[in-house]
Amino acid sequence: MTDTTTELIISPAVVADEQRIHFWPQHFGSIPQWITLEPQIFAWMDGLCSDYHGGIWTFYTLNNGGAFMAPEADEDNEDKWTLFNRMNGNGAGLPREAAGIVVCLMAYSHHACRTECDAMTEHYYRLRDYALNHPECSAIMYLIDRGMPDMNTVLSPVSSQPELFPLTVMAQHGCLLPATSGLTPYAQRTIRRAINLLDKYLRQPGISFTSSTGARDWLRLQLAGQEREVFMVLYLDNQHRLLESETLFAGSINHVEVHPREVVKSALRFNAAAVVLAHNHPSGDPEPSQCDRNITGRLKESLALVDVNTLDHLVVGSDGIVSFAERGWI
């Protein structure tokens, strides 16, 4: 089977001076209270960076539809900014663009939670997709999320995936995910909206389900709050775009019976070229068992007989997500 997957390389473009006046209404005009976004970003920078005393900012657009702003360099900071997030206790030194990404992500997620606006959530994801491929990715995620305790790893590529929104911002608005808190009605609405938005995003042309961090968020939202083990199959086309998802089996609090024959039948029904397998561990620990590894091997062999490629098996728990592919088990 030929893999024709093409990845979008997200890149920024500086907004010309004569276009700056149109930046906010053009890219954020459909969002409630969009006029407050710029002062919110300034406020986040003021709160995170003790050395920030104002200045000129550069506006950027992204070729995935995103947009953000970052402070321009000056003689005092030499293009290096020290940020400290008091809400999670994490700090890091960042170049100016990365510092701008941090405060924009914080402002976007805060505004999305407050306004419940899907368009704002989309802007958050577009910028975060760029941040996840940025040279300063680990430091950015360390600042906006709970981060990694070992500061020696701040400048190394991240292996864990960040949450839907920064945890500190989610907590402020009472919309933590099922694994971290009881669900309020607002949290339930937030999660339903996030699932629908991610589902729409993951079906866009050029978006590979296996490479997008949105895929992990989607699975976490679908599975992390389940009280019993459930087994899902995600059916993909030959470009690894999502065709359909299906919960095929449900079990007890620590076991689910999986039948390879049913998985093969469903893959053929959806005319899938590839699949991603996924199930949850209600205990919260995503570490796969030997049984998980054995059934994955059986499923891979069975699907290969009908020319369906098994790309990954993801185990979801409240403590994280484990990928068989990343561990070299598939």
Coordinates of C-alpha atoms in Angstrom, one line a residue:
M1 CA 0.0 0.0 0.0
T2 CA 1.4 3.4 -0.9
D3 CA 1.4 6.0 1.8
T4 CA 0.3 9.3 0.3
T5 CA 0.1 11.2 3.5
T6 CA 1.2 14.9 3.2
E7 CA 1.9 17.0 6.3
L8 CA 1.2 20.7 6.5
I9 CA 4.3 22.5 7.6
I10 CA 2.9 25.4 9.7
S11 CA 4.8 28.6 9.2
P12 CA 4.3 32.2 10.3
A13 CA 4.2 35.4 8.2
V14 CA 4.7 38.9 9.5
V15 CA 1.7 41.2 9.0
A16 CA 2.7 44.3 7.1
D17 CA 2.5 47.7 8.9
E18 CA -0.4 48.9 6.7
Q19 CA -2.4 45.8 7.5
R20 CA -2.0 45.9 11.3
I21 CA -5.2 48.0 11.8
H22 CA -7.2 45.1 10.2
F23 CA -5.5 42.3 12.1
W24 CA -8.0 41.8 15.0
P25 CA -11.3 42.4 13.2
Q26 CA -10.1 40.3 10.2
H27 CA -9.0 37.2 12.2
F28 CA -11.0 37.5 15.4
G29 CA -14.0 39.6 14.4
S30 CA -16.6 36.8 14.8
I31 CA -15.5 36.1 18.4
P32 CA -17.5 37.8 21.2
Q33 CA -15.5 40.6 23.0
W34 CA -12.6 40.2 20.5
I35 CA -11.6 43.8 21.1
T36 CA -10.4 42.8 24.6
L37 CA -7.9 40.1 23.3
E38 CA -5.0 42.5 22.8
P39 CA -5.1 44.0 26.2
Q40 CA -5.6 40.5 27.7
I41 CA -2.3 39.4 26.0
F42 CA -0.5 42.5 27.3
A43 CA -1.8 41.7 30.8
W44 CA -0.6 38.0 30.6
M45 CA 2.8 39.2 29.5
D46 CA 2.9 41.7 32.4
G47 CA 1.9 39.0 34.8
L48 CA 4.4 36.4 33.6
C49 CA 7.4 38.5 32.8
S50 CA 8.7 40.9 35.6
D51 CA 11.0 42.6 33.1
Y52 CA 8.2 43.5 30.7
H53 CA 7.5 47.2 30.5
G54 CA 5.5 47.5 27.3
G55 CA 6.8 48.0 23.8
I56 CA 6.0 47.3 20.2
W57 CA 4.6 43.9 19.2
T58 CA 4.7 42.1 15.8
F59 CA 1.6 40.6 14.4
Y60 CA 1.8 37.2 12.6
T61 CA -0.5 35.0 10.6
L62 CA -0.1 31.2 10.2
N63 CA -0.8 29.3 7.1
N64 CA -3.2 27.0 9.0
G65 CA -5.5 30.0 9.6
G66 CA -4.1 30.9 13.0
A67 CA -2.8 34.3 14.1
F68 CA -0.8 35.6 17.1
M69 CA 1.4 38.5 18.3
A70 CA 4.9 38.7 19.9
P71 CA 7.0 41.5 21.3
E72 CA 9.7 43.0 19.2
A73 CA 13.3 42.8 20.4
D74 CA 14.9 45.7 22.1
E75 CA 18.3 46.5 23.5
D76 CA 17.4 45.7 27.1
N77 CA 16.2 42.1 26.7
E78 CA 18.4 41.1 23.8
D79 CA 15.6 39.0 22.3
K80 CA 15.4 36.8 25.5
W81 CA 12.5 36.9 27.9
T82 CA 12.2 35.2 31.3
L83 CA 8.7 34.1 32.1
F84 CA 7.4 32.6 35.3
N85 CA 3.9 31.2 35.7
R86 CA 2.9 31.5 39.4
M87 CA -0.2 29.2 38.9
N88 CA 1.9 26.1 38.1
G89 CA 5.3 27.2 39.5
N90 CA 7.1 26.8 36.1
G91 CA 9.5 29.2 34.5
A92 CA 11.8 29.4 31.5
G93 CA 13.8 31.8 29.3
L94 CA 12.4 32.2 25.8
P95 CA 13.1 34.1 22.6
R96 CA 10.6 36.8 21.9
E97 CA 8.4 34.8 19.4
A98 CA 8.1 31.9 21.8
A99 CA 7.2 34.3 24.7
G100 CA 4.5 35.8 22.5
I101 CA 3.1 32.3 21.8
V102 CA 2.9 31.5 25.5
V103 CA 0.9 34.6 26.4
C104 CA -1.3 34.3 23.3
L105 CA -2.1 30.7 24.2
M106 CA -2.9 31.6 27.8
A107 CA -5.1 34.5 26.6
Y108 CA -6.9 32.4 23.9
S109 CA -7.7 29.5 26.2
H110 CA -8.9 31.9 28.9
H111 CA -11.1 33.7 26.4
A112 CA -12.4 30.5 24.9
C113 CA -13.5 29.2 28.3
R114 CA -15.1 32.4 29.3
T115 CA -17.0 33.0 26.1
E116 CA -17.7 29.4 25.1
C117 CA -16.8 30.4 21.5
D118 CA -15.8 27.6 19.1
A119 CA -14.0 30.1 16.8
M120 CA -11.8 31.1 19.7
T121 CA -11.1 27.5 20.5
E122 CA -10.1 27.0 16.9
H123 CA -7.6 29.8 17.2
Y124 CA -6.2 28.2 20.3
Y125 CA -5.7 24.9 18.4
R126 CA -4.1 26.5 15.3
L127 CA -1.6 28.3 17.4
R128 CA -0.9 25.3 19.6
D129 CA -0.3 23.2 16.5
Y130 CA 2.4 25.7 15.5
A131 CA 3.8 25.7 19.0
L132 CA 4.1 21.9 19.1
N133 CA 6.5 22.1 16.1
H134 CA 8.4 25.2 17.4
P135 CA 12.0 24.9 18.4
E136 CA 11.0 26.1 21.9
C137 CA 8.1 23.7 22.1
S138 CA 9.1 22.1 25.5
A139 CA 9.6 25.4 27.2
I140 CA 6.3 26.7 25.9
M141 CA 4.4 23.7 27.1
Y142 CA 6.2 23.7 30.4
L143 CA 5.0 27.2 31.0
I144 CA 1.3 26.8 30.0
D145 CA 0.7 23.3 31.4
R146 CA 1.7 21.4 34.5
G147 CA 5.0 20.8 32.7
M148 CA 7.9 18.5 33.5
P149 CA 9.6 18.7 36.8
D150 CA 13.1 18.1 35.5
M151 CA 14.3 21.5 34.2
N152 CA 17.1 19.7 32.3
T153 CA 14.4 18.5 29.9
V154 CA 12.8 21.9 29.2
L155 CA 14.7 22.4 26.0
S156 CA 14.4 18.8 24.7
P157 CA 11.5 17.6 22.6
V158 CA 8.4 16.9 24.6
S159 CA 7.1 13.3 24.8
S160 CA 3.9 14.0 26.6
Q161 CA 0.9 15.7 25.1
P162 CA -0.6 18.9 26.6
E163 CA -4.2 19.1 27.7
L164 CA -7.1 20.5 25.7
F165 CA -6.5 23.9 27.5
P166 CA -3.8 24.7 30.0
L167 CA -4.9 23.1 33.3
T168 CA -4.5 26.3 35.3
V169 CA -6.9 28.1 33.0
M170 CA -9.4 25.3 32.9
A171 CA -9.4 25.2 36.8
Q172 CA -10.3 28.9 36.9
H173 CA -13.5 28.3 34.9
G174 CA -14.6 25.0 36.5
C175 CA -14.2 23.0 33.3
L176 CA -11.6 20.4 34.2
L177 CA -11.7 17.1 32.4
P178 CA -13.4 14.0 33.9
A179 CA -10.2 12.5 35.2
T180 CA -9.4 15.5 37.3
S181 CA -12.8 16.7 38.7
G182 CA -16.5 16.0 39.0
L183 CA -18.4 17.3 35.9
T184 CA -20.4 20.4 36.3
P185 CA -23.0 21.1 33.6
Y186 CA -20.6 23.8 32.1
A187 CA -17.8 21.3 32.0
Q188 CA -20.0 18.8 30.2
R189 CA -20.9 21.4 27.6
T190 CA -17.3 22.4 27.2
I191 CA -16.3 18.8 26.6
R192 CA -19.1 18.1 24.1
R193 CA -18.2 21.2 22.2
A194 CA -14.5 20.3 22.3
I195 CA -15.2 16.8 21.0
N196 CA -17.4 18.1 18.1
L197 CA -14.8 20.8 17.2
L198 CA -11.9 18.3 17.2
D199 CA -13.9 15.8 15.2
K200 CA -14.6 18.5 12.6
Y201 CA -10.9 19.6 12.7
L202 CA -9.6 16.0 12.3
R203 CA -11.7 15.4 9.1
Q204 CA -10.1 18.4 7.3
P205 CA -8.1 17.7 4.1
G206 CA -4.4 17.4 4.9
I207 CA -4.9 16.6 8.6
S208 CA -3.3 13.3 9.5
F209 CA -5.1 11.7 12.5
T210 CA -1.9 10.0 13.7
S211 CA 0.2 13.1 13.7
S212 CA -2.2 15.6 15.2
T213 CA -2.1 16.3 18.9
G214 CA -5.8 17.0 18.5
A215 CA -6.3 13.2 18.0
R216 CA -5.0 12.6 21.5
D217 CA -7.2 15.3 23.0
W218 CA -10.1 13.8 21.1
L219 CA -9.4 10.3 22.6
R220 CA -8.8 11.7 26.1
L221 CA -12.2 13.5 26.0
Q222 CA -13.9 10.4 24.7
L223 CA -12.4 7.8 27.0
A224 CA -10.7 9.3 30.1
G225 CA -14.0 9.7 32.0
Q226 CA -15.4 6.2 31.3
E227 CA -16.0 4.1 34.4
R228 CA -15.6 0.8 32.5
E229 CA -13.2 -0.3 29.9
V230 CA -14.3 0.3 26.3
F231 CA -12.5 -0.5 23.1
M232 CA -12.6 1.9 20.1
V233 CA -11.5 1.6 16.5
L234 CA -10.7 4.7 14.5
Y235 CA -11.0 4.0 10.7
L236 CA -8.7 6.0 8.5
D237 CA -8.3 6.5 4.7
N238 CA -5.0 6.0 2.8
Q239 CA -4.0 9.6 3.8
H240 CA -4.6 8.7 7.5
R241 CA -7.6 11.0 7.7
L242 CA -10.4 10.1 10.0
L243 CA -13.3 8.3 8.2
E244 CA -15.3 7.1 11.2
S245 CA -14.9 6.0 14.8
E246 CA -16.7 3.3 16.6
T247 CA -16.9 1.8 20.1
L248 CA -17.0 -1.9 19.3
F249 CA -16.7 -3.5 22.8
A250 CA -17.5 -2.5 26.4
G251 CA -16.5 -4.5 29.4
S252 CA -16.0 -4.3 33.2
I253 CA -13.9 -1.9 35.3
N254 CA -10.7 -3.7 34.4
H255 CA -11.4 -5.9 31.4
V256 CA -12.9 -5.8 27.9
E257 CA -13.4 -8.7 25.5
V258 CA -12.1 -7.9 22.0
H259 CA -13.0 -10.1 19.0
P260 CA -10.7 -9.7 15.9
R261 CA -13.3 -10.9 13.5
E262 CA -15.7 -8.0 14.4
V263 CA -12.8 -5.5 14.0
V264 CA -12.0 -6.8 10.6
K265 CA -15.7 -6.8 9.6
S266 CA -16.1 -3.1 10.6
A267 CA -12.8 -2.1 8.9
L268 CA -14.2 -3.5 5.6
R269 CA -17.6 -1.9 6.2
F270 CA -15.9 1.5 6.4
N271 CA -13.5 0.8 3.5
A272 CA -10.6 1.7 5.8
A273 CA -7.0 1.6 4.6
A274 CA -5.7 1.8 8.2
V275 CA -6.9 1.8 11.8
V276 CA -5.9 3.2 15.1
L277 CA -7.0 1.1 18.1
A278 CA -7.7 2.7 21.4
H279 CA -9.0 1.7 24.8
N280 CA -9.1 3.2 28.3
H281 CA -7.9 2.1 31.8
P282 CA -10.5 3.4 34.3
S283 CA -7.8 2.9 37.0
G284 CA -6.1 6.0 35.5
D285 CA -2.8 4.1 34.8
P286 CA -2.3 3.9 31.0
E287 CA 0.5 1.3 31.2
P288 CA -0.5 -1.5 28.8
S289 CA -0.8 -5.0 30.2
Q290 CA 0.6 -8.1 28.5
C291 CA -3.0 -9.0 27.5
D292 CA -3.2 -5.6 25.8
R293 CA 0.0 -6.4 23.8
N294 CA -1.2 -9.9 22.9
I295 CA -4.6 -8.8 21.5
T296 CA -2.9 -6.0 19.6
G297 CA -0.7 -8.5 17.9
R298 CA -3.7 -10.7 17.0
L299 CA -5.6 -7.7 15.6
K300 CA -2.7 -6.5 13.6
E301 CA -2.3 -9.9 12.0
S302 CA -6.0 -10.3 11.3
L303 CA -6.3 -6.8 9.7
A304 CA -3.2 -7.4 7.6
L305 CA -5.0 -10.3 5.9
V306 CA -7.4 -7.8 4.4
D307 CA -4.7 -5.2 3.6
V308 CA -5.7 -2.9 6.5
N309 CA -2.7 -1.4 8.3
T310 CA -2.7 -1.1 12.1
L311 CA -0.9 2.2 12.8
D312 CA -1.1 2.4 16.6
H313 CA -2.9 1.3 19.7
L314 CA -3.4 4.1 22.3
V315 CA -4.2 3.3 25.9
V316 CA -5.9 6.2 27.7
G317 CA -5.8 6.9 31.4
S318 CA -6.2 9.9 33.6
D319 CA -2.4 9.9 34.0
G320 CA -1.8 10.1 30.3
I321 CA -1.8 8.2 27.0
V322 CA 0.6 5.4 26.0
S323 CA 1.3 4.8 22.3
F324 CA 2.3 1.3 21.1
A325 CA 3.8 2.9 18.0
E326 CA 6.0 5.2 20.1
R327 CA 7.3 2.3 22.1
G328 CA 8.1 0.3 19.0
W329 CA 5.5 -2.4 19.8
I330 CA 3.5 -2.2 16.5

